Tab-separated table of C-alpha atoms and ligand atoms in Angstrom:
chain	number	residue	atom	x	y	z
A	815	MET	CA	-182.109	-135.440	-78.162
A	816	ILE	CA	-179.663	-136.476	-75.464
A	817	ARG	CA	-176.574	-135.499	-77.361
A	818	ASP	CA	-174.190	-137.960	-75.796
A	819	ASP	CA	-175.520	-140.563	-73.372
A	820	GLU	CA	-172.146	-141.430	-71.956
A	821	THR	CA	-171.186	-137.851	-71.051
A	822	LEU	CA	-174.643	-137.159	-69.683
A	823	ASN	CA	-174.574	-140.259	-67.475
A	824	LEU	CA	-171.170	-139.263	-66.129
A	825	LEU	CA	-172.594	-135.863	-65.203
A	826	LEU	CA	-175.725	-137.366	-63.624
A	827	ASP	CA	-173.606	-139.860	-61.640
A	828	ALA	CA	-171.278	-137.097	-60.441
A	829	ILE	CA	-174.243	-134.971	-59.314
A	830	SER	CA	-175.968	-137.892	-57.637
A	831	ARG	CA	-172.759	-138.704	-55.734
A	832	PHE	CA	-172.298	-135.026	-54.796
A	833	VAL	CA	-175.858	-134.938	-53.441
A	834	ARG	CA	-175.429	-138.143	-51.408
A	835	GLU	CA	-171.932	-137.553	-50.108
A	836	ARG	CA	-171.734	-133.775	-49.690
A	837	LEU	CA	-175.165	-132.121	-49.693
A	838	VAL	CA	-177.360	-134.534	-47.707
A	839	PRO	CA	-174.837	-134.675	-44.822
A	840	ALA	CA	-174.690	-130.839	-44.806
A	841	GLU	CA	-178.482	-130.289	-44.813
A	842	GLU	CA	-178.918	-129.955	-41.073
A	843	HIS	CA	-175.910	-127.645	-40.691
A	844	VAL	CA	-177.273	-125.356	-43.409
A	845	ALA	CA	-180.729	-125.395	-41.796
A	846	GLN	CA	-179.179	-124.375	-38.481
A	847	THR	CA	-176.812	-121.699	-39.787
A	848	ASP	CA	-178.862	-120.421	-42.757
A	849	GLU	CA	-175.629	-120.462	-44.824
A	850	ILE	CA	-174.254	-122.848	-47.439
A	851	PRO	CA	-170.575	-123.473	-46.584
A	852	ALA	CA	-168.105	-121.863	-49.009
A	853	ASP	CA	-166.401	-125.180	-49.817
A	854	ILE	CA	-169.715	-126.616	-51.000
A	855	VAL	CA	-170.358	-123.545	-53.159
A	856	GLY	CA	-166.882	-124.051	-54.648
A	857	GLU	CA	-167.677	-127.680	-55.475
A	858	MET	CA	-170.953	-126.600	-57.098
A	859	ARG	CA	-168.949	-124.278	-59.318
A	860	GLU	CA	-166.489	-127.016	-60.249
A	861	LEU	CA	-169.327	-129.351	-61.179
A	862	GLY	CA	-170.611	-126.693	-63.585
A	863	LEU	CA	-173.959	-126.338	-61.816
A	864	PHE	CA	-174.130	-122.560	-62.278
A	865	GLY	CA	-173.838	-122.928	-66.034
A	866	LEU	CA	-176.059	-125.934	-66.728
A	867	SER	CA	-178.271	-124.139	-69.231
A	868	ILE	CA	-175.849	-121.475	-70.462
A	869	PRO	CA	-174.567	-122.120	-74.008
A	870	GLU	CA	-171.134	-123.721	-74.279
A	871	GLN	CA	-169.758	-120.746	-76.222
A	872	TYR	CA	-170.178	-118.721	-73.020
A	873	GLY	CA	-168.605	-121.343	-70.776
A	874	GLY	CA	-171.735	-123.212	-69.700
A	875	LEU	CA	-172.669	-126.862	-70.211
A	876	GLY	CA	-175.384	-125.924	-72.711
A	877	LEU	CA	-177.725	-128.691	-71.590
A	878	THR	CA	-180.894	-129.348	-73.510
A	879	MET	CA	-184.103	-128.987	-71.496
A	880	GLU	CA	-184.369	-132.755	-71.260
A	881	GLU	CA	-180.843	-132.971	-69.886
A	882	GLU	CA	-181.522	-130.097	-67.500
A	883	VAL	CA	-184.610	-131.739	-65.994
A	884	LEU	CA	-182.688	-135.003	-65.553
A	885	VAL	CA	-180.089	-133.035	-63.574
A	886	ALA	CA	-182.891	-131.321	-61.635
A	887	PHE	CA	-184.384	-134.715	-60.645
A	888	GLU	CA	-181.032	-135.590	-59.040
A	889	ILE	CA	-180.169	-132.286	-57.405
A	890	ALA	CA	-183.606	-132.003	-55.801
A	891	ARG	CA	-183.062	-135.092	-53.677
A	892	THR	CA	-181.614	-132.812	-51.000
A	893	SER	CA	-182.587	-129.506	-49.389
A	894	PRO	CA	-183.978	-127.182	-52.073
A	895	CYS	CA	-181.758	-124.350	-50.807
A	896	PHE	CA	-178.711	-125.833	-52.576
A	897	ARG	CA	-180.476	-125.726	-55.933
A	898	SER	CA	-181.746	-122.264	-55.178
A	899	LEU	CA	-178.243	-120.812	-55.070
A	900	PHE	CA	-177.386	-121.794	-58.643
A	901	GLY	CA	-181.003	-122.060	-59.845
A	902	THR	CA	-181.330	-118.394	-60.723
A	903	ASN	CA	-178.175	-118.581	-62.911
A	904	VAL	CA	-179.598	-121.627	-64.693
A	905	GLY	CA	-183.106	-120.230	-64.933
A	906	ILE	CA	-184.888	-116.994	-64.224
A	907	GLY	CA	-181.814	-114.817	-63.619
A	908	SER	CA	-179.985	-115.671	-66.855
A	909	GLN	CA	-182.689	-116.722	-69.308
A	910	GLY	CA	-183.819	-113.190	-70.112
A	911	LEU	CA	-180.341	-112.579	-71.487
A	912	ILE	CA	-180.127	-115.957	-73.223
A	913	ILE	CA	-183.543	-115.690	-74.860
A	914	ASP	CA	-183.706	-111.988	-75.749
A	915	GLY	CA	-180.279	-110.439	-75.004
A	916	THR	CA	-178.003	-108.917	-77.632
A	917	ASP	CA	-174.745	-110.670	-78.557
A	918	GLU	CA	-172.779	-108.022	-76.645
A	919	GLN	CA	-174.908	-108.470	-73.523
A	920	LYS	CA	-174.502	-112.227	-73.669
A	921	ALA	CA	-170.756	-112.049	-74.225
A	922	HIS	CA	-170.378	-109.611	-71.339
A	923	TYR	CA	-172.406	-111.377	-68.665
A	924	LEU	CA	-172.984	-115.044	-69.467
A	925	PRO	CA	-169.409	-116.314	-68.879
A	926	LYS	CA	-169.469	-114.890	-65.349
A	927	LEU	CA	-172.862	-116.467	-64.691
A	928	ALA	CA	-171.783	-119.823	-66.125
A	929	SER	CA	-168.778	-119.996	-63.814
A	930	GLY	CA	-170.750	-118.872	-60.766
A	931	GLU	CA	-168.518	-115.829	-60.379
A	932	LEU	CA	-171.722	-113.780	-60.529
A	933	ILE	CA	-175.104	-114.770	-59.115
A	934	ALA	CA	-178.123	-113.552	-61.081
A	935	SER	CA	-181.527	-112.564	-59.673
A	936	PHE	CA	-184.879	-112.062	-61.381
A	937	ALA	CA	-186.691	-108.955	-60.176
A	938	LEU	CA	-190.305	-109.000	-61.364
A	939	THR	CA	-192.483	-109.156	-58.239
A	940	GLU	CA	-193.319	-105.954	-56.350
A	941	PRO	CA	-195.214	-105.146	-53.161
A	942	GLY	CA	-198.302	-104.364	-55.274
A	943	ALA	CA	-197.666	-106.694	-58.228
A	944	GLY	CA	-197.399	-110.429	-57.552
A	945	SER	CA	-199.670	-112.673	-59.611
A	946	ASP	CA	-200.717	-109.595	-61.606
A	947	ALA	CA	-197.179	-109.100	-62.836
A	948	ALA	CA	-198.177	-106.777	-65.693
A	949	SER	CA	-199.363	-104.169	-63.173
A	950	LEU	CA	-195.803	-103.518	-61.952
A	951	ARG	CA	-195.003	-99.891	-61.103
A	952	THR	CA	-191.209	-99.718	-61.069
A	953	ARG	CA	-190.323	-96.987	-63.588
A	954	ALA	CA	-187.401	-96.652	-65.968
A	955	VAL	CA	-187.151	-93.185	-67.525
A	956	ARG	CA	-184.751	-92.543	-70.386
A	957	ASP	CA	-182.223	-89.784	-69.675
A	958	GLY	CA	-179.603	-89.443	-72.416
A	959	ASP	CA	-177.680	-92.689	-72.649
A	960	HIS	CA	-179.047	-93.926	-69.329
A	961	TYR	CA	-182.336	-95.080	-67.809
A	962	VAL	CA	-183.238	-93.893	-64.329
A	963	ILE	CA	-184.981	-96.645	-62.368
A	964	ASP	CA	-187.239	-96.081	-59.335
A	965	GLY	CA	-189.289	-98.683	-57.499
A	966	THR	CA	-189.206	-101.647	-55.152
A	967	LYS	CA	-189.013	-105.350	-55.956
A	968	ARG	CA	-190.077	-107.941	-53.373
A	969	PHE	CA	-189.151	-111.536	-52.359
A	970	ILE	CA	-186.229	-111.553	-54.787
A	971	THR	CA	-184.453	-114.903	-54.606
A	972	ASN	CA	-180.677	-114.651	-54.154
A	973	ALA	CA	-180.800	-110.849	-54.045
A	974	PRO	CA	-178.477	-110.778	-51.004
A	975	GLU	CA	-175.891	-112.732	-53.041
A	976	ALA	CA	-176.619	-111.364	-56.505
A	977	GLY	CA	-174.051	-109.622	-58.687
A	978	LEU	CA	-176.647	-108.757	-61.294
A	979	PHE	CA	-180.399	-108.354	-61.477
A	980	THR	CA	-182.760	-108.879	-64.394
A	981	VAL	CA	-185.227	-106.087	-63.661
A	982	MET	CA	-188.618	-105.557	-65.238
A	983	ALA	CA	-189.617	-101.868	-65.219
A	984	ARG	CA	-192.164	-99.678	-66.968
A	985	THR	CA	-190.606	-97.536	-69.688
A	986	ASP	CA	-193.922	-96.299	-71.065
A	987	PRO	CA	-196.214	-94.965	-68.319
A	988	GLU	CA	-198.957	-94.384	-70.898
A	989	ILE	CA	-199.309	-98.141	-71.396
A	990	LYS	CA	-200.686	-99.574	-68.150
A	991	GLY	CA	-200.304	-103.281	-68.955
A	992	ALA	CA	-197.663	-105.582	-70.362
A	993	GLY	CA	-196.733	-103.505	-73.428
A	994	GLY	CA	-195.148	-100.701	-71.398
A	995	ILE	CA	-192.648	-102.983	-69.642
A	996	SER	CA	-188.964	-103.406	-70.509
A	997	ALA	CA	-186.260	-105.656	-69.038
A	998	PHE	CA	-182.866	-104.414	-67.836
A	999	ILE	CA	-179.647	-105.796	-66.470
A	1000	VAL	CA	-178.638	-103.911	-63.343
A	1001	GLU	CA	-175.312	-104.622	-61.714
A	1002	ARG	CA	-174.842	-104.784	-57.974
A	1003	GLY	CA	-173.070	-101.686	-56.723
A	1004	THR	CA	-174.901	-99.371	-59.130
A	1005	PRO	CA	-175.584	-96.186	-57.130
A	1006	GLY	CA	-179.245	-96.040	-56.153
A	1007	LEU	CA	-179.630	-99.817	-55.808
A	1008	SER	CA	-180.026	-101.075	-52.244
A	1009	LEU	CA	-181.307	-104.182	-50.509
A	1010	GLY	CA	-183.890	-104.642	-47.760
A	1011	LYS	CA	-183.376	-106.925	-44.795
A	1012	VAL	CA	-183.322	-110.645	-45.501
A	1013	ASP	CA	-186.833	-112.170	-45.285
A	1014	LYS	CA	-187.644	-114.663	-42.514
A	1015	LYS	CA	-189.215	-117.538	-44.439
A	1016	MET	CA	-191.216	-120.625	-43.437
A	1017	GLY	CA	-188.526	-122.900	-44.864
A	1018	GLN	CA	-185.623	-123.167	-47.310
A	1019	ARG	CA	-183.110	-121.833	-44.828
A	1020	GLY	CA	-179.841	-121.306	-46.669
A	1021	ALA	CA	-181.730	-119.701	-49.584
A	1022	HIS	CA	-182.233	-115.983	-49.166
A	1023	THR	CA	-184.725	-113.432	-50.425
A	1024	CYS	CA	-185.139	-109.715	-49.790
A	1025	ASP	CA	-186.458	-106.477	-51.265
A	1026	VAL	CA	-184.443	-104.738	-53.970
A	1027	ILE	CA	-184.913	-100.978	-53.888
A	1028	PHE	CA	-184.160	-98.605	-56.773
A	1029	GLU	CA	-183.901	-94.894	-56.013
A	1030	ASN	CA	-182.751	-92.702	-58.850
A	1031	CYS	CA	-180.694	-95.668	-60.046
A	1032	ARG	CA	-178.918	-94.798	-63.312
A	1033	VAL	CA	-178.409	-97.758	-65.610
A	1034	PRO	CA	-176.620	-97.509	-68.969
A	1035	ALA	CA	-179.057	-97.713	-71.906
A	1036	ARG	CA	-176.961	-100.569	-73.333
A	1037	ASN	CA	-178.317	-102.680	-70.428
A	1038	LEU	CA	-181.826	-102.697	-71.883
A	1039	ILE	CA	-182.227	-106.397	-72.699
A	1040	GLY	CA	-182.333	-106.882	-76.447
A	1041	GLY	CA	-182.010	-103.121	-76.926
A	1042	VAL	CA	-185.770	-102.852	-77.467
A	1043	GLU	CA	-188.336	-101.221	-75.180
A	1044	GLY	CA	-191.747	-102.737	-74.490
A	1045	ILE	CA	-190.904	-106.428	-74.810
A	1046	GLY	CA	-189.824	-106.971	-71.195
A	1047	PHE	CA	-193.057	-108.609	-70.043
A	1048	LYS	CA	-192.877	-111.149	-72.855
A	1049	THR	CA	-189.243	-111.783	-71.978
A	1050	ALA	CA	-190.317	-112.429	-68.373
A	1051	MET	CA	-193.079	-114.805	-69.456
A	1052	LYS	CA	-190.711	-116.770	-71.707
A	1053	VAL	CA	-188.253	-116.977	-68.823
A	1054	LEU	CA	-191.031	-118.291	-66.592
A	1055	ASP	CA	-192.111	-120.914	-69.149
A	1056	LYS	CA	-188.721	-122.512	-68.819
A	1057	GLY	CA	-188.494	-121.815	-65.083
A	1058	ARG	CA	-191.808	-123.553	-64.434
A	1059	LEU	CA	-190.610	-126.694	-66.179
A	1060	HIS	CA	-187.416	-126.638	-64.128
A	1061	ILE	CA	-189.339	-126.181	-60.857
A	1062	ALA	CA	-191.668	-129.044	-61.824
A	1063	ALA	CA	-188.579	-131.261	-62.198
A	1064	ILE	CA	-187.360	-130.093	-58.785
A	1065	CYS	CA	-190.744	-131.085	-57.316
A	1066	VAL	CA	-190.275	-134.600	-58.719
A	1067	GLY	CA	-186.818	-134.998	-57.161
A	1068	ALA	CA	-187.901	-133.610	-53.793
A	1069	ALA	CA	-190.940	-135.910	-53.743
A	1070	GLU	CA	-188.713	-138.901	-54.559
A	1071	ARG	CA	-186.464	-138.027	-51.634
A	1072	MET	CA	-189.383	-137.672	-49.211
A	1073	LEU	CA	-190.874	-140.953	-50.401
A	1074	ASP	CA	-187.521	-142.728	-49.951
A	1075	ASP	CA	-187.338	-141.396	-46.393
A	1076	ALA	CA	-190.938	-142.416	-45.689
A	1077	LEU	CA	-190.426	-145.903	-47.114
A	1078	ARG	CA	-187.279	-146.437	-45.061
A	1079	TYR	CA	-189.074	-145.305	-41.933
A	1080	ALA	CA	-192.093	-147.520	-42.667
A	1081	LEU	CA	-189.835	-150.553	-43.085
A	1082	GLU	CA	-187.983	-149.864	-39.813
A	1083	ARG	CA	-190.788	-148.700	-37.567
A	1084	ALA	CA	-192.678	-151.543	-35.886
A	1085	GLN	CA	-196.155	-151.261	-34.369
A	1086	PHE	CA	-198.719	-153.932	-33.509
A	1087	GLY	CA	-195.906	-156.467	-33.812
A	1088	LYS	CA	-194.730	-155.732	-37.350
A	1089	ALA	CA	-193.204	-153.055	-39.582
A	1090	ILE	CA	-195.792	-150.390	-40.335
A	1091	ALA	CA	-195.033	-150.875	-44.063
A	1092	GLU	CA	-196.925	-154.190	-43.738
A	1093	PHE	CA	-200.166	-152.311	-43.098
A	1094	GLN	CA	-202.276	-151.630	-46.149
A	1095	LEU	CA	-203.223	-148.096	-45.093
A	1096	ILE	CA	-199.509	-147.203	-45.077
A	1097	GLN	CA	-199.022	-149.055	-48.364
A	1098	ALA	CA	-201.788	-146.968	-49.927
A	1099	MET	CA	-199.940	-143.758	-49.077
A	1100	LEU	CA	-196.665	-145.162	-50.423
A	1101	ALA	CA	-198.288	-146.439	-53.617
A	1102	ASP	CA	-200.280	-143.267	-54.339
A	1103	SER	CA	-197.082	-141.256	-53.916
A	1104	ARG	CA	-195.109	-143.531	-56.216
A	1105	ALA	CA	-197.762	-143.380	-58.933
A	1106	GLU	CA	-198.106	-139.605	-58.734
A	1107	ILE	CA	-194.346	-139.072	-58.850
A	1108	TYR	CA	-194.164	-141.253	-61.934
A	1109	ALA	CA	-196.935	-139.242	-63.575
A	1110	ALA	CA	-195.187	-135.937	-62.831
A	1111	ARG	CA	-191.819	-137.263	-63.995
A	1112	SER	CA	-193.350	-138.426	-67.276
A	1113	MET	CA	-195.074	-135.083	-67.845
A	1114	VAL	CA	-191.896	-133.128	-67.178
A	1115	LEU	CA	-189.823	-135.280	-69.524
A	1116	ASP	CA	-192.454	-135.043	-72.263
A	1117	ALA	CA	-192.696	-131.247	-72.012
A	1118	ALA	CA	-188.903	-130.900	-71.879
A	1119	ARG	CA	-188.501	-132.994	-75.046
A	1120	ARG	CA	-191.136	-130.912	-76.798
A	1121	ARG	CA	-189.346	-127.712	-75.784
A	1122	ASP	CA	-186.122	-129.141	-77.212
A	1123	ALA	CA	-188.065	-129.794	-80.433
A	1124	ASN	CA	-188.925	-126.082	-80.531
A	1125	GLN	CA	-192.589	-126.564	-79.726
A	1126	ASP	CA	-194.411	-123.873	-77.722
A	1127	VAL	CA	-194.640	-125.403	-74.250
A	1128	ALA	CA	-196.008	-122.428	-72.289
A	1129	THR	CA	-199.226	-124.259	-71.418
A	1130	LEU	CA	-197.517	-127.611	-70.867
A	1131	ALA	CA	-195.007	-125.955	-68.526
A	1132	SER	CA	-197.946	-124.639	-66.504
A	1133	CYS	CA	-199.525	-128.126	-66.514
A	1134	CYS	CA	-196.236	-129.560	-65.208
A	1135	LYS	CA	-195.767	-126.869	-62.545
A	1136	LEU	CA	-199.393	-127.223	-61.416
A	1137	PHE	CA	-199.399	-131.003	-61.195
A	1138	ALA	CA	-195.858	-131.562	-59.921
A	1139	SER	CA	-195.957	-128.919	-57.178
A	1140	GLU	CA	-199.362	-130.067	-55.913
A	1141	MET	CA	-198.165	-133.681	-56.112
A	1142	CYS	CA	-195.068	-132.725	-54.121
A	1143	GLY	CA	-197.273	-131.146	-51.447
A	1144	ARG	CA	-199.381	-134.319	-51.187
A	1145	VAL	CA	-196.271	-136.507	-50.959
A	1146	ALA	CA	-194.833	-134.232	-48.247
A	1147	ASP	CA	-198.061	-134.526	-46.290
A	1148	ARG	CA	-198.133	-138.321	-46.590
A	1149	ALA	CA	-194.434	-138.581	-45.718
A	1150	VAL	CA	-195.088	-136.694	-42.477
A	1151	GLN	CA	-198.154	-138.871	-41.821
A	1152	ILE	CA	-196.172	-142.076	-42.298
A	1153	HIS	CA	-193.570	-140.798	-39.852
A	1154	GLY	CA	-196.352	-140.104	-37.330
A	1155	GLY	CA	-195.218	-138.070	-34.326
A	1156	ALA	CA	-191.629	-138.409	-35.553
A	1157	GLY	CA	-192.618	-136.517	-38.701
A	1158	TYR	CA	-193.478	-133.451	-36.661
A	1159	VAL	CA	-190.119	-133.131	-34.931
A	1160	SER	CA	-186.996	-131.779	-36.537
A	1161	GLU	CA	-184.938	-134.918	-35.857
A	1162	TYR	CA	-186.238	-136.217	-39.189
A	1163	ALA	CA	-185.584	-134.427	-42.471
A	1164	VAL	CA	-189.210	-134.809	-43.500
A	1165	GLU	CA	-190.296	-132.053	-41.086
A	1166	ARG	CA	-187.923	-129.638	-42.849
A	1167	PHE	CA	-188.883	-130.819	-46.339
A	1168	TYR	CA	-192.577	-130.344	-45.523
A	1169	ARG	CA	-191.896	-126.651	-44.929
A	1170	ASP	CA	-189.347	-126.311	-47.758
A	1171	VAL	CA	-191.578	-127.694	-50.515
A	1172	ARG	CA	-194.545	-125.487	-49.593
A	1173	LEU	CA	-192.959	-122.753	-51.670
A	1174	PHE	CA	-193.175	-124.791	-54.881
A	1175	ARG	CA	-196.931	-124.199	-55.084
A	1176	ILE	CA	-196.370	-120.452	-54.857
A	1177	TYR	CA	-193.249	-119.142	-56.600
A	1178	GLU	CA	-192.731	-118.829	-60.358
A	1179	GLY	CA	-196.532	-118.548	-60.519
A	1180	THR	CA	-199.016	-119.939	-57.992
A	1181	THR	CA	-201.102	-123.019	-58.734
A	1182	GLN	CA	-204.010	-120.672	-59.418
A	1183	ILE	CA	-201.980	-118.727	-62.005
A	1184	GLN	CA	-201.049	-122.011	-63.720
A	1185	GLN	CA	-204.757	-122.899	-63.824
A	1186	ILE	CA	-205.503	-119.542	-65.434
A	1187	VAL	CA	-202.753	-119.977	-68.057
A	1188	ILE	CA	-204.018	-123.479	-68.915
A	1189	ALA	CA	-207.704	-122.594	-69.038
A	1190	ARG	CA	-207.122	-119.423	-71.087
A	1191	ASP	CA	-205.201	-121.465	-73.649
A	1192	MET	CA	-208.060	-123.970	-73.874
A	1193	MET	CA	-210.606	-121.196	-74.337
A	1194	ARG	CA	-208.467	-119.408	-76.937
A	1195	LYS	CA	-208.064	-122.572	-78.992
A	1196	ALA	CA	-211.774	-123.399	-78.713
A	1197	SER	CA	-212.763	-119.988	-80.038
A	1198	VAL	CA	-210.709	-120.110	-83.278
B	442	COS	N1	-194.637	-116.279	-73.846
B	442	COS	C1	-194.602	-115.175	-74.638
B	442	COS	N2	-195.498	-114.172	-74.529
B	442	COS	C2	-196.446	-114.272	-73.568
B	442	COS	C3	-196.519	-115.376	-72.713
B	442	COS	C4	-195.575	-116.414	-72.870
B	442	COS	N3	-195.603	-117.488	-72.089
B	442	COS	N4	-197.545	-115.199	-71.856
B	442	COS	C5	-198.113	-114.018	-72.188
B	442	COS	N5	-197.435	-113.468	-73.219
B	442	COS	C6	-197.731	-112.198	-73.902
B	442	COS	C7	-199.181	-112.228	-74.410
B	442	COS	O1	-199.245	-112.831	-75.678
B	442	COS	C8	-199.511	-110.755	-74.452
B	442	COS	O2	-198.958	-110.192	-75.605
B	442	COS	P1	-199.856	-109.244	-76.583
B	442	COS	O3	-200.235	-108.077	-75.706
B	442	COS	O4	-198.924	-108.873	-77.675
B	442	COS	O5	-201.031	-110.054	-76.979
B	442	COS	C9	-198.740	-110.193	-73.266
B	442	COS	O6	-197.687	-111.125	-72.983
B	442	COS	C10	-199.610	-110.035	-72.047
B	442	COS	O7	-200.153	-111.298	-71.736
B	442	COS	P2	-201.529	-111.465	-70.962
B	442	COS	O8	-202.561	-110.582	-71.582
B	442	COS	O9	-201.833	-112.912	-70.855
B	442	COS	O10	-201.136	-110.844	-69.533
B	442	COS	P3	-201.925	-110.793	-68.186
B	442	COS	O11	-201.679	-109.484	-67.552
B	442	COS	O12	-203.335	-111.235	-68.375
B	442	COS	O13	-201.150	-111.844	-67.223
B	442	COS	C11	-200.348	-113.881	-66.307
B	442	COS	C12	-200.740	-113.079	-67.556
B	442	COS	C13	-201.367	-113.818	-65.192
B	442	COS	C14	-200.237	-115.302	-66.802
B	442	COS	C15	-198.963	-113.363	-65.815
B	442	COS	O14	-199.081	-112.095	-65.227
B	442	COS	C16	-198.297	-114.299	-64.827
B	442	COS	O15	-197.699	-115.290	-65.229
B	442	COS	N6	-198.396	-113.983	-63.527
B	442	COS	C17	-197.636	-114.713	-62.528
B	442	COS	C18	-196.314	-114.066	-62.352
B	442	COS	C19	-195.347	-114.980	-61.699
B	442	COS	O16	-195.192	-116.128	-62.073
B	442	COS	N7	-194.665	-114.458	-60.727
B	442	COS	C20	-193.646	-115.174	-60.065
B	442	COS	C21	-192.510	-114.264	-59.900
B	442	COS	S1	-191.022	-114.929	-60.368
B	442	COS	S2	-190.498	-116.108	-58.916
């Protein structure tokens, strides 16, 4: 499935070098300033990071899912905020268009997303609709050759930077659940679209979220994704299937980074007359982390290959997101524990990572939502 090993390895090497030489040294600056420097954003564009998953015909790299998760393993070995900036173009912000968009919609928007000229956001969550996404209340009412959108979206990643939003809104108020929902592309600058103040988060400084507010916002009818009403919830779920696999890969890379840091510290730090890595209780934490990372990495690669083989991986993506994000949380906890008091102060990156990775168990579907998706699938299959 890897289409050309040599080209792929060149890309992976270039990204790994970029992470080591440019992103890791900038982590602390970004954490302090809450901004990714413009020169780094420019280098991300040149590397093609904004277009990893966008088809080549629209200027992207057109990576397979397997290739994409291999890239994600590398890019996640630094602060997650860097990935977050291009992550919505690779995943949830662009995939609605890629999976269900019309040819005209793709031709119009995807080249600008692939180059990073435009940042895309995915606007599903609302103040009253988080895990229960199908209960969303944002309305889109047809008026001639426009839709008029009203409602508020919450915690929208990259909204402060976004040039376009994939917005899920209810076009049929008679249908309360998923069937009444449609997906739209809304461009920044459309009258009636405004942003709330940037959220103060526990971690991931440098990555921004805020409310997106629609008030009598008129969007051309041609911006209805796929040109069909009522399929927007399914579009969102398909987007999330892929997104969850990508996030699971990010969890693997972040856990590898934290374990590297913890191992280095354990080898350097001496107590009771020897390096703490010599103590079996420390070794147990290192070994458990290594084994769990390997398990998550193997799961992610397996699910990615199956997706490339056109298998339905909705449940497997949830398995990966569930296991990898929880694994990442355990590794973060052990990495802090191995650092001892030093793990609780910001001099060491592990303190920041501990806060940054907490989000992985929540966004793109909480652990509990992944459990529900997995269990429902088991029950459905058992009853046929
Ligand atoms: N791919 C395609 N279609 C899907 C799908 C998927 N992965 N998952 C569900 N659907 C379809 C179902 O088949 C159903 O279609 P029919 O009505 O034609 O049968 C429809 O979508 C509704 O599905 P379901 O009945 O399962 O919807 P629920 O309201 O019960 O909710 C959950 C499903 C809870 C899984 C969904 O709301 C969810 O994922 N919530 C979490 C949202 C989330 O991740 N938010 C993060 C925000 S983005 S950072």
